[in-house]
mmCIF file of C-alpha atoms in Angstrom:
data_model
loop_
_atom_site.group_PDB
_atom_site.id
_atom_site.type_symbol
_atom_site.label_atom_id
_atom_site.label_comp_id
_atom_site.label_asym_id
_atom_site.label_seq_id
_atom_site.Cartn_x
_atom_site.Cartn_y
_atom_site.Cartn_z
ATOM 1 C CA MET A 1 -29.556 34.069 -26.804
ATOM 2 C CA SER A 2 -26.373 35.552 -26.087
ATOM 3 C CA ILE A 3 -23.241 35.338 -27.843
ATOM 4 C CA LYS A 4 -21.352 34.239 -24.786
ATOM 5 C CA ARG A 5 -23.742 30.902 -24.498
ATOM 6 C CA ILE A 6 -24.027 30.067 -28.597
ATOM 7 C CA SER A 7 -19.771 29.951 -27.608
ATOM 8 C CA VAL A 8 -20.106 27.389 -24.859
ATOM 9 C CA CYS A 9 -22.775 25.531 -26.874
ATOM 10 C CA ALA A 10 -20.582 25.450 -29.491
ATOM 11 C CA ALA A 11 -17.567 24.731 -27.805
ATOM 12 C CA LEU A 12 -19.684 21.685 -25.698
ATOM 13 C CA VAL A 13 -20.788 20.321 -29.471
ATOM 14 C CA LEU A 14 -17.474 20.306 -30.783
ATOM 15 C CA LEU A 15 -15.921 18.531 -27.574
ATOM 16 C CA THR A 16 -18.713 16.142 -27.991
ATOM 17 C CA LEU A 17 -17.989 15.343 -31.670
ATOM 18 C CA CYS A 18 -14.061 14.608 -30.861
ATOM 19 C CA ALA A 19 -14.840 12.460 -27.801
ATOM 20 C CA LEU A 20 -12.906 9.160 -28.272
ATOM 21 C CA ILE A 21 -14.764 6.058 -27.359
ATOM 22 C CA MET A 22 -13.124 3.931 -25.472
ATOM 23 C CA PRO A 23 -14.336 0.114 -24.800
ATOM 24 C CA PHE A 24 -13.662 -1.314 -20.908
ATOM 25 C CA GLY A 25 -14.762 -4.610 -20.283
ATOM 26 C CA ASN A 26 -18.478 -4.550 -21.020
ATOM 27 C CA ARG A 27 -19.058 -0.753 -20.638
ATOM 28 C CA SER A 28 -17.737 2.187 -22.431
ATOM 29 C CA VAL A 29 -16.366 5.605 -22.106
ATOM 30 C CA SER A 30 -16.710 8.775 -23.606
ATOM 31 C CA ILE A 31 -13.373 11.279 -22.855
ATOM 32 C CA ALA A 32 -12.411 14.184 -25.090
ATOM 33 C CA ASP A 33 -9.156 14.323 -26.128
ATOM 34 C CA ASP A 34 -8.410 17.693 -24.022
ATOM 35 C CA GLU A 35 -9.378 16.351 -21.153
ATOM 36 C CA GLN A 36 -6.748 13.412 -20.988
ATOM 37 C CA GLU A 37 -3.245 13.387 -19.459
ATOM 38 C CA THR A 38 -0.263 11.224 -18.966
ATOM 39 C CA GLY A 39 0.253 10.530 -15.403
ATOM 40 C CA GLN A 40 3.355 8.786 -13.868
ATOM 41 C CA VAL A 41 2.941 6.891 -10.631
ATOM 42 C CA MET A 42 4.915 7.183 -8.114
ATOM 43 C CA ALA A 43 5.184 5.102 -5.640
ATOM 44 C CA ASP A 44 5.232 0.939 -5.360
ATOM 45 C CA GLY A 45 2.350 -1.126 -4.496
ATOM 46 C CA VAL A 46 -0.199 1.868 -5.530
ATOM 47 C CA ASN A 47 -3.338 0.833 -5.446
ATOM 48 C CA MET A 48 -5.835 1.897 -8.445
ATOM 49 C CA ARG A 49 -9.625 1.278 -7.123
ATOM 50 C CA LYS A 50 -13.118 1.004 -8.534
ATOM 51 C CA SER A 51 -14.437 4.457 -6.889
ATOM 52 C CA PRO A 52 -12.361 7.683 -5.062
ATOM 53 C CA ASP A 53 -12.576 6.204 -1.856
ATOM 54 C CA LYS A 54 -10.207 3.911 0.107
ATOM 55 C CA ASP A 55 -12.448 1.121 1.315
ATOM 56 C CA SER A 56 -13.350 0.429 -2.674
ATOM 57 C CA ASP A 57 -12.479 -2.881 -4.648
ATOM 58 C CA VAL A 58 -8.760 -2.525 -5.576
ATOM 59 C CA ILE A 59 -8.766 -3.374 -9.607
ATOM 60 C CA ASP A 60 -5.005 -3.203 -9.940
ATOM 61 C CA GLU A 61 -1.755 -2.446 -8.267
ATOM 62 C CA LEU A 62 0.729 -0.124 -9.696
ATOM 63 C CA ASP A 63 4.520 -0.074 -9.454
ATOM 64 C CA CYS A 64 6.605 3.314 -9.276
ATOM 65 C CA GLY A 65 7.317 4.299 -12.969
ATOM 66 C CA GLU A 66 4.070 3.227 -14.640
ATOM 67 C CA GLU A 67 1.540 5.661 -16.811
ATOM 68 C CA VAL A 68 -1.936 5.975 -16.549
ATOM 69 C CA THR A 69 -4.259 8.028 -18.576
ATOM 70 C CA VAL A 70 -5.363 10.786 -16.219
ATOM 71 C CA ILE A 71 -9.602 11.596 -17.210
ATOM 72 C CA GLY A 72 -10.293 13.527 -14.534
ATOM 73 C CA GLU A 73 -10.682 14.469 -10.976
ATOM 74 C CA ASP A 74 -12.721 13.664 -7.789
ATOM 75 C CA GLY A 75 -11.784 15.483 -4.950
ATOM 76 C CA ASN A 76 -8.376 13.797 -3.408
ATOM 77 C CA TRP A 77 -8.764 10.968 -5.997
ATOM 78 C CA TYR A 78 -8.152 11.211 -10.298
ATOM 79 C CA ARG A 79 -9.712 9.255 -12.668
ATOM 80 C CA VAL A 80 -7.497 7.394 -14.383
ATOM 81 C CA ILE A 81 -7.116 4.622 -17.101
ATOM 82 C CA HIS A 82 -4.312 2.144 -17.168
ATOM 83 C CA SER A 83 -4.328 -1.353 -18.841
ATOM 84 C CA GLY A 84 -7.743 -0.495 -20.663
ATOM 85 C CA GLU A 85 -9.214 -0.637 -17.166
ATOM 86 C CA LEU A 86 -10.737 2.399 -15.601
ATOM 87 C CA GLY A 87 -10.311 3.263 -11.963
ATOM 88 C CA TYR A 88 -8.996 6.158 -9.389
ATOM 89 C CA ILE A 89 -5.933 6.839 -7.980
ATOM 90 C CA ARG A 90 -5.141 8.931 -4.982
ATOM 91 C CA LYS A 91 -3.521 12.257 -6.464
ATOM 92 C CA ASP A 92 -0.731 12.134 -4.027
ATOM 93 C CA TYR A 93 0.582 9.090 -6.004
ATOM 94 C CA VAL A 94 0.481 10.154 -9.561
ATOM 95 C CA PHE A 95 2.465 12.645 -11.154
ATOM 96 C CA THR A 96 1.058 15.170 -14.090
ATOM 97 C CA ASN A 97 2.156 18.432 -15.672
ATOM 98 C CA SER A 98 -0.852 20.070 -14.489
ATOM 99 C CA ALA A 99 -0.485 19.571 -10.742
ATOM 100 C CA GLY A 100 2.653 21.563 -9.785
ATOM 101 C CA SER A 101 6.106 20.553 -9.236
ATOM 102 C CA ARG A 102 7.930 17.405 -7.398
ATOM 103 C CA GLY A 103 10.773 16.513 -5.501
ATOM 104 C CA ALA A 104 13.037 13.769 -6.876
ATOM 105 C CA TYR A 105 16.015 12.468 -6.652
ATOM 106 C CA ALA A 106 18.582 11.361 -8.850
ATOM 107 C CA VAL A 107 19.569 7.514 -8.887
ATOM 108 C CA SER A 108 23.174 7.313 -9.828
ATOM 109 C CA ASP A 109 26.344 9.256 -10.119
ATOM 110 C CA THR A 110 25.535 8.948 -13.710
ATOM 111 C CA ALA A 111 23.014 11.095 -13.781
ATOM 112 C CA VAL A 112 22.837 14.388 -16.271
ATOM 113 C CA LEU A 113 20.549 17.275 -16.610
ATOM 114 C CA ARG A 114 20.374 18.772 -20.511
ATOM 115 C CA GLY A 115 19.992 21.961 -22.023
ATOM 116 C CA ALA A 116 17.317 19.522 -24.236
ATOM 117 C CA PRO A 117 15.139 16.556 -24.000
ATOM 118 C CA SER A 118 17.432 15.099 -26.075
ATOM 119 C CA SER A 119 20.681 12.860 -25.368
ATOM 120 C CA ALA A 120 22.386 14.564 -28.064
ATOM 121 C CA SER A 121 21.708 18.099 -26.121
ATOM 122 C CA TYR A 122 24.973 19.114 -24.170
ATOM 123 C CA VAL A 123 25.427 18.523 -20.599
ATOM 124 C CA VAL A 124 24.280 21.782 -18.125
ATOM 125 C CA CYS A 125 25.426 19.324 -14.973
ATOM 126 C CA THR A 126 26.232 16.062 -13.529
ATOM 127 C CA LEU A 127 24.863 14.906 -10.576
ATOM 128 C CA THR A 128 25.266 12.506 -7.732
ATOM 129 C CA ALA A 129 23.050 9.508 -6.908
ATOM 130 C CA GLY A 130 20.186 10.563 -4.196
ATOM 131 C CA GLN A 131 20.741 14.129 -5.141
ATOM 132 C CA GLY A 132 17.586 16.225 -4.942
ATOM 133 C CA LEU A 133 16.041 18.228 -7.797
ATOM 134 C CA LYS A 134 12.763 19.823 -8.148
ATOM 135 C CA VAL A 135 10.622 18.257 -11.283
ATOM 136 C CA LYS A 136 8.731 20.812 -13.173
ATOM 137 C CA ALA A 137 7.118 18.423 -15.986
ATOM 138 C CA LEU A 138 6.949 15.280 -17.925
ATOM 139 C CA ILE A 139 7.854 15.974 -21.655
ATOM 140 C CA GLY A 140 7.387 12.426 -22.814
ATOM 141 C CA GLU A 141 10.264 9.911 -21.811
ATOM 142 C CA TRP A 142 12.061 13.478 -20.278
ATOM 143 C CA TYR A 143 11.385 15.399 -16.893
ATOM 144 C CA TYR A 144 11.910 19.419 -17.202
ATOM 145 C CA ALA A 145 13.890 19.673 -13.775
ATOM 146 C CA VAL A 146 15.273 22.335 -11.337
ATOM 147 C CA VAL A 147 18.625 21.636 -9.012
ATOM 148 C CA ASP A 148 20.589 24.273 -7.441
ATOM 149 C CA THR A 149 20.772 27.169 -9.662
ATOM 150 C CA HIS A 150 20.341 24.775 -12.804
ATOM 151 C CA ALA A 151 17.575 23.968 -15.039
ATOM 152 C CA GLY A 152 17.050 21.488 -17.800
ATOM 153 C CA TYR A 153 16.360 18.100 -18.909
ATOM 154 C CA ILE A 154 16.806 14.457 -16.974
ATOM 155 C CA TYR A 155 15.528 11.269 -18.245
ATOM 156 C CA ARG A 156 13.099 9.777 -17.024
ATOM 157 C CA SER A 157 14.862 6.882 -15.267
ATOM 158 C CA ASP A 158 17.660 8.711 -14.140
ATOM 159 C CA ILE A 159 15.481 9.578 -11.395
ATOM 160 C CA THR A 160 12.663 9.161 -8.879
ATOM 161 C CA VAL A 161 9.932 10.953 -8.493
ATOM 162 C CA SER A 162 8.657 11.050 -5.140
ATOM 163 C CA SER A 163 4.839 11.923 -3.972
ATOM 164 C CA SER A 164 6.571 15.410 -2.334
ATOM 165 C CA THR A 165 6.828 18.865 -3.324
ATOM 166 C CA LEU A 166 10.457 18.888 -2.145
ATOM 167 C CA ALA A 167 13.685 17.114 -2.248
ATOM 168 C CA GLY A 168 16.280 17.504 0.873
ATOM 169 C CA ALA A 169 19.467 18.104 0.374
ATOM 170 C CA GLY A 170 19.969 15.817 3.705
ATOM 171 C CA MET A 171 19.508 12.035 2.675
ATOM 172 C CA LEU A 172 20.921 8.500 3.247
ATOM 173 C CA LYS A 173 21.092 6.037 -0.118
ATOM 174 C CA GLN A 174 22.661 3.154 -1.139
ATOM 175 C CA GLY A 175 26.013 3.110 -0.896
ATOM 176 C CA MET A 176 26.939 5.783 1.386
ATOM 177 C CA GLU A 177 28.623 4.744 4.686
ATOM 178 C CA GLY A 178 29.134 5.814 8.620
ATOM 179 C CA GLU A 179 27.658 6.211 11.766
ATOM 180 C CA GLU A 180 24.262 8.275 9.945
ATOM 181 C CA VAL A 181 23.922 5.462 8.110
ATOM 182 C CA LYS A 182 23.934 3.112 11.736
ATOM 183 C CA LYS A 183 21.515 5.353 13.176
ATOM 184 C CA LEU A 184 19.473 5.014 10.683
ATOM 185 C CA GLN A 185 20.011 1.265 10.630
ATOM 186 C CA GLN A 186 19.470 0.705 14.178
ATOM 187 C CA ALA A 187 16.202 2.544 13.742
ATOM 188 C CA LEU A 188 14.681 0.341 11.229
ATOM 189 C CA TYR A 189 16.078 -2.867 13.713
ATOM 190 C CA ASN A 190 13.958 -0.945 16.435
ATOM 191 C CA ARG A 191 11.035 -1.124 14.422
ATOM 192 C CA GLY A 192 11.977 -4.390 12.912
ATOM 193 C CA PHE A 193 12.172 -3.667 9.316
ATOM 194 C CA LEU A 194 16.390 -4.556 9.397
ATOM 195 C CA ALA A 195 17.606 -7.741 10.271
ATOM 196 C CA LYS A 196 20.043 -7.168 13.377
ATOM 197 C CA ASP A 197 23.366 -8.360 11.143
ATOM 198 C CA ASN A 198 22.398 -5.448 8.456
ATOM 199 C CA VAL A 199 23.665 -2.979 11.275
ATOM 200 C CA ASN A 200 26.323 -2.229 9.884
ATOM 201 C CA SER A 201 27.199 1.322 9.330
ATOM 202 C CA VAL A 202 27.000 0.129 5.064
ATOM 203 C CA PHE A 203 23.670 1.367 3.432
ATOM 204 C CA GLY A 204 23.310 -1.715 1.091
ATOM 205 C CA SER A 205 20.381 -3.391 -0.961
ATOM 206 C CA ALA A 206 19.223 -5.021 2.201
ATOM 207 C CA THR A 207 18.774 -1.733 3.917
ATOM 208 C CA ARG A 208 17.399 0.192 1.081
ATOM 209 C CA LYS A 209 15.006 -2.563 0.946
ATOM 210 C CA ALA A 210 14.183 -1.961 4.653
ATOM 211 C CA VAL A 211 13.663 2.147 3.945
ATOM 212 C CA MET A 212 11.200 0.958 0.852
ATOM 213 C CA GLU A 213 9.034 -0.902 3.362
ATOM 214 C CA TYR A 214 8.870 1.475 6.053
ATOM 215 C CA GLN A 215 8.480 4.264 3.426
ATOM 216 C CA GLN A 216 5.450 1.970 1.965
ATOM 217 C CA ALA A 217 4.041 1.377 6.022
ATOM 218 C CA MET A 218 4.262 5.225 6.333
ATOM 219 C CA GLY A 219 2.474 6.052 3.269
ATOM 220 C CA LEU A 220 5.695 7.845 1.725
ATOM 221 C CA SER A 221 7.190 7.813 -1.433
ATOM 222 C CA ALA A 222 8.736 4.214 -1.540
ATOM 223 C CA ASP A 223 11.977 4.768 -3.236
ATOM 224 C CA GLY A 224 14.729 3.354 -0.966
ATOM 225 C CA ILE A 225 16.400 7.000 -0.453
ATOM 226 C CA ALA A 226 16.152 7.951 3.052
ATOM 227 C CA GLY A 227 15.369 11.843 2.432
ATOM 228 C CA ASN A 228 13.833 14.402 5.256
ATOM 229 C CA ALA A 229 10.443 13.058 5.272
ATOM 230 C CA THR A 230 11.736 9.377 5.845
ATOM 231 C CA LEU A 231 13.985 10.237 8.611
ATOM 232 C CA SER A 232 12.424 12.640 10.624
ATOM 233 C CA THR A 233 9.634 9.877 10.824
ATOM 234 C CA VAL A 234 11.569 7.013 11.430
ATOM 235 C CA TYR A 235 13.391 8.489 14.093
ATOM 236 C CA ASP A 236 9.939 10.302 15.778
ATOM 237 C CA SER A 237 9.357 8.252 19.497
ATOM 238 C CA ALA A 238 5.866 9.695 19.385
ATOM 239 C CA ASN A 239 5.674 7.415 16.014
ATOM 240 C CA LYS A 240 5.168 3.924 16.933
ATOM 241 C CA LEU A 241 5.118 2.458 13.764
ATOM 242 C CA GLU A 242 6.469 -1.065 13.728
ATOM 243 C CA LYS A 243 6.623 -3.946 10.687
ATOM 244 C CA ALA A 244 4.052 -6.056 12.852
ATOM 245 C CA ASN A 245 1.540 -3.101 13.404
ATOM 246 C CA ALA A 246 2.131 -1.295 9.914
ATOM 247 C CA ASP A 247 -1.114 -2.666 9.011
ATOM 248 C CA PHE A 248 -2.963 -1.555 12.174
ATOM 249 C CA TYR A 249 -2.361 2.265 11.174
ATOM 250 C CA LYS A 250 -3.387 1.778 7.236
ATOM 251 C CA LEU A 251 -6.934 -0.274 7.803
ATOM 252 C CA LYS A 252 -8.391 1.589 11.086
ATOM 253 C CA GLY A 253 -11.324 3.371 9.768
ATOM 254 C CA THR A 254 -11.468 0.592 6.519
ATOM 255 C CA VAL A 255 -13.472 -2.323 8.695
ATOM 256 C CA ILE A 256 -16.367 -4.020 7.689
ATOM 257 C CA LEU A 257 -18.828 -6.744 8.814
ATOM 258 C CA LEU A 258 -19.326 -9.464 6.352
ATOM 259 C CA ASP A 259 -21.416 -12.545 7.544
ATOM 260 C CA TRP A 260 -19.652 -15.998 7.340
ATOM 261 C CA PHE A 261 -22.945 -17.466 5.741
ATOM 262 C CA LYS A 262 -24.138 -14.289 3.544
ATOM 263 C CA GLY A 263 -20.471 -14.353 0.854
ATOM 264 C CA GLY A 264 -17.844 -14.694 4.374
ATOM 265 C CA SER A 265 -16.770 -18.310 3.728
ATOM 266 C CA GLU A 266 -16.654 -17.639 -0.159
ATOM 267 C CA TRP A 267 -14.417 -14.553 0.209
ATOM 268 C CA LEU A 268 -12.103 -16.162 2.867
ATOM 269 C CA ASN A 269 -12.158 -19.171 0.407
ATOM 270 C CA LYS A 270 -10.187 -22.753 1.044
ATOM 271 C CA GLY A 271 -6.508 -21.847 0.312
ATOM 272 C CA ALA A 272 -6.502 -18.142 0.673
ATOM 273 C CA LYS A 273 -3.423 -16.364 1.840
ATOM 274 C CA PHE A 274 -3.990 -13.317 4.037
ATOM 275 C CA THR A 275 -3.037 -10.634 6.634
ATOM 276 C CA VAL A 276 -4.255 -10.718 10.401
ATOM 277 C CA THR A 277 -3.915 -7.879 12.465
ATOM 278 C CA ASP A 278 -4.777 -8.064 16.196
ATOM 279 C CA VAL A 279 -6.759 -5.668 17.386
ATOM 280 C CA ARG A 280 -5.439 -4.967 20.972
ATOM 281 C CA THR A 281 -1.911 -4.845 19.971
ATOM 282 C CA GLY A 282 -1.786 -3.810 16.386
ATOM 283 C CA LYS A 283 0.498 -6.760 15.558
ATOM 284 C CA SER A 284 -0.024 -8.559 12.045
ATOM 285 C CA PHE A 285 1.079 -11.533 10.867
ATOM 286 C CA ARG A 286 -0.022 -13.589 7.214
ATOM 287 C CA ALA A 287 -1.932 -16.670 7.503
ATOM 288 C CA THR A 288 -3.629 -19.216 5.193
ATOM 289 C CA ARG A 289 -7.193 -20.663 5.115
ATOM 290 C CA PHE A 290 -6.614 -25.056 4.212
ATOM 291 C CA GLY A 291 -10.381 -25.691 5.579
ATOM 292 C CA GLY A 292 -13.314 -25.219 7.976
ATOM 293 C CA TRP A 293 -16.618 -25.650 6.953
ATOM 294 C CA TYR A 294 -18.913 -23.052 9.775
ATOM 295 C CA HIS A 295 -15.232 -21.156 10.210
ATOM 296 C CA ALA A 296 -11.538 -20.901 8.545
ATOM 297 C CA ASP A 297 -9.454 -23.286 10.008
ATOM 298 C CA SER A 298 -6.423 -21.548 9.536
ATOM 299 C CA GLU A 299 -2.830 -21.590 9.771
ATOM 300 C CA PRO A 300 0.219 -19.155 9.575
ATOM 301 C CA ILE A 301 2.502 -19.772 6.692
ATOM 302 C CA THR A 302 5.942 -19.119 8.270
ATOM 303 C CA LYS A 303 7.714 -19.381 11.628
ATOM 304 C CA TYR A 304 7.912 -15.793 11.899
ATOM 305 C CA ASP A 305 4.345 -15.363 11.292
ATOM 306 C CA THR A 306 3.901 -17.597 14.368
ATOM 307 C CA SER A 307 6.625 -16.153 16.062
ATOM 308 C CA ILE A 308 3.719 -12.646 16.048
ATOM 309 C CA ILE A 309 0.817 -14.855 17.100
ATOM 310 C CA LYS A 310 3.005 -16.244 20.434
ATOM 311 C CA SER A 311 4.084 -13.029 21.426
ATOM 312 C CA LEU A 312 0.632 -11.918 21.484
ATOM 313 C CA GLU A 313 -0.224 -14.082 24.484
ATOM 314 C CA GLY A 314 1.502 -17.348 24.179
ATOM 315 C CA PHE A 315 -0.825 -20.245 22.816
ATOM 316 C CA SER A 316 -4.012 -20.009 24.289
ATOM 317 C CA TRP A 317 -7.888 -20.195 24.010
ATOM 318 C CA ASN A 318 -8.848 -17.074 24.851
ATOM 319 C CA ARG A 319 -10.639 -15.061 22.068
ATOM 320 C CA ARG A 320 -9.467 -12.056 20.556
ATOM 321 C CA PRO A 321 -10.373 -9.453 18.220
ATOM 322 C CA ILE A 322 -8.638 -8.826 14.751
ATOM 323 C CA TRP A 323 -8.747 -7.834 11.935
ATOM 324 C CA VAL A 324 -8.608 -10.057 8.439
ATOM 325 C CA THR A 325 -7.511 -8.527 5.151
ATOM 326 C CA TYR A 326 -7.800 -10.338 1.383
ATOM 327 C CA LYS A 327 -8.911 -8.919 -1.716
ATOM 328 C CA GLY A 328 -8.671 -5.809 -0.417
ATOM 329 C CA LYS A 329 -11.497 -5.968 1.780
ATOM 330 C CA THR A 330 -10.889 -5.808 5.607
ATOM 331 C CA VAL A 331 -13.446 -7.647 8.005
ATOM 332 C CA ALA A 332 -13.777 -8.095 11.445
ATOM 333 C CA ALA A 333 -13.709 -11.175 12.859
ATOM 334 C CA SER A 334 -12.238 -13.022 15.837
ATOM 335 C CA MET A 335 -9.250 -16.315 16.975
ATOM 336 C CA HIS A 336 -7.857 -17.867 19.102
ATOM 337 C CA THR A 337 -4.136 -18.636 19.397
ATOM 338 C CA MET A 338 -4.434 -22.552 20.471
ATOM 339 C CA PRO A 339 -2.597 -24.897 17.966
ATOM 340 C CA HIS A 340 -4.770 -28.425 18.137
ATOM 341 C CA MET A 341 -5.829 -31.323 15.838
ATOM 342 C CA ALA A 342 -4.720 -30.906 12.020
ATOM 343 C CA ASN A 343 -1.574 -29.774 11.267
ATOM 344 C CA PRO A 344 -0.992 -29.451 7.258
ATOM 345 C CA THR A 345 2.474 -27.511 7.660
ATOM 346 C CA GLU A 346 5.295 -28.452 9.879
ATOM 347 C CA SER A 347 7.653 -26.520 8.885
ATOM 348 C CA ASN A 348 5.999 -23.438 10.119
ATOM 349 C CA GLY A 349 6.759 -24.050 13.842
ATOM 350 C CA PHE A 350 2.767 -24.206 14.868
ATOM 351 C CA ASP A 351 1.907 -27.604 16.018
ATOM 352 C CA GLY A 352 -2.145 -27.673 14.563
ATOM 353 C CA HIS A 353 -3.976 -24.683 13.091
ATOM 354 C CA PHE A 354 -5.886 -22.260 15.351
ATOM 355 C CA CYS A 355 -9.578 -21.121 14.067
ATOM 356 C CA ILE A 356 -11.098 -17.689 13.268
ATOM 357 C CA HIS A 357 -14.906 -16.726 13.253
ATOM 358 C CA LEU A 358 -16.320 -13.972 11.154
ATOM 359 C CA LEU A 359 -19.986 -12.695 12.149
ATOM 360 C CA HIS A 360 -22.266 -15.609 12.405
ATOM 361 C CA SER A 361 -19.391 -18.277 12.016
ATOM 362 C CA LYS A 362 -20.191 -21.391 14.482
ATOM 363 C CA VAL A 363 -17.988 -23.832 15.884
ATOM 364 C CA HIS A 364 -17.509 -27.526 14.158
ATOM 365 C CA ALA A 365 -18.605 -29.567 17.428
ATOM 366 C CA ASN A 366 -22.266 -28.371 18.176
ATOM 367 C CA SER A 367 -22.950 -25.956 15.008
ATOM 368 C CA LYS A 368 -23.832 -23.333 17.499
ATOM 369 C CA GLU A 369 -22.319 -19.458 17.463
ATOM 370 C CA CYS A 370 -19.586 -19.234 20.121
ATOM 371 C CA SER A 371 -20.878 -16.195 22.078
ATOM 372 C CA ARG A 372 -17.193 -15.163 22.836
ATOM 373 C CA HIS A 373 -16.490 -15.231 19.478
ATOM 374 C CA GLN A 374 -18.832 -13.361 18.231
ATOM 375 C CA ARG A 375 -17.914 -10.605 21.230
ATOM 376 C CA CYS A 376 -14.691 -10.322 19.983
ATOM 377 C CA VAL A 377 -15.782 -9.762 16.189
ATOM 378 C CA GLN A 378 -18.198 -7.140 17.367
ATOM 379 C CA GLU A 379 -15.093 -6.134 19.602
ATOM 380 C CA ALA A 380 -12.669 -5.772 16.352
ATOM 381 C CA TYR A 381 -15.574 -3.637 14.164
ATOM 382 C CA ARG A 382 -16.288 -1.179 16.924
ATOM 383 C CA ALA A 383 -12.691 -0.678 16.779
ATOM 384 C CA GLY A 384 -11.863 -0.552 13.099
ATOM 385 C CA LYS A 385 -14.834 1.094 11.481
ATOM 386 C CA LYS A 386 -14.944 5.024 10.429
#
């Protein structure tokens, strides 16, 4: 055996001996110390999944700033540990030192770049809220970052790290006023993310929340600061994203068929609150199941949800192909929009309930499948499968 092979084998044995055994429920995973790396989540509402696949079950939902232990890679995914759970997160939502630089923004006018990773170190420069930096490394509670011609260290809570490799100089942030702010607010209003009353030229908390919701829907870093990526997409007439149809673009390609009598009824359990996406318009609303045996007797949760239903084609017995999203799954289904019979919630503006059918669901009146509903289930599946 060659010296090179002996060295490799010895190294493998050493790694095995040094591995740390970590428990995960009823299973354990061996992880070598030198294969671990700390990562930081860079957006709110990031899903940690069971396997490296966007169709995989969601184990946990993490927010910006939360730490994970990165123990490996699988294509565009990191294999991570968080709160004792083993799962996968897309690489573009996790910052690691080995992945290269990331764009970031200062969160206040008191943020400073220091000469060393210590609050006692001298100040290299003072930043303004929303000012862009390029983060090079994460060192404990500090980032090593570059801004303009300066380089130094900044405390991690003083900046928001984005999923982009750049942080543009032109941006809009909370506290700003003027025509550019109003232009952004009008665009957010047109897309359904901001109320008309908040189109007032002042970038306040309502505008920041609307920006974050838009960023999440677009798959951008949800930091509430309208940087280059946010502004270029929100003003793009070719971008058809609206709040009511945001789920359509995120869910397309993930839809499955689920038999009502083989797991469907248990999955969409009574009391479940879920999202319904109309396939033909792309509009979404929230609903809840309160009853039903052969299918889901459901109702919209709020008056806003009722207004989305009514906007589809008024209140009608016509069947419509839909996607139902709940517990990390999106399932092909069918519904009508006519309020009828039982009306559990009078405050939602929907005088009755509507019916949702999955694959092989039946009608309560005759215990048979409705051919019109089943055709719509298949239409929904064809429109949303990979």
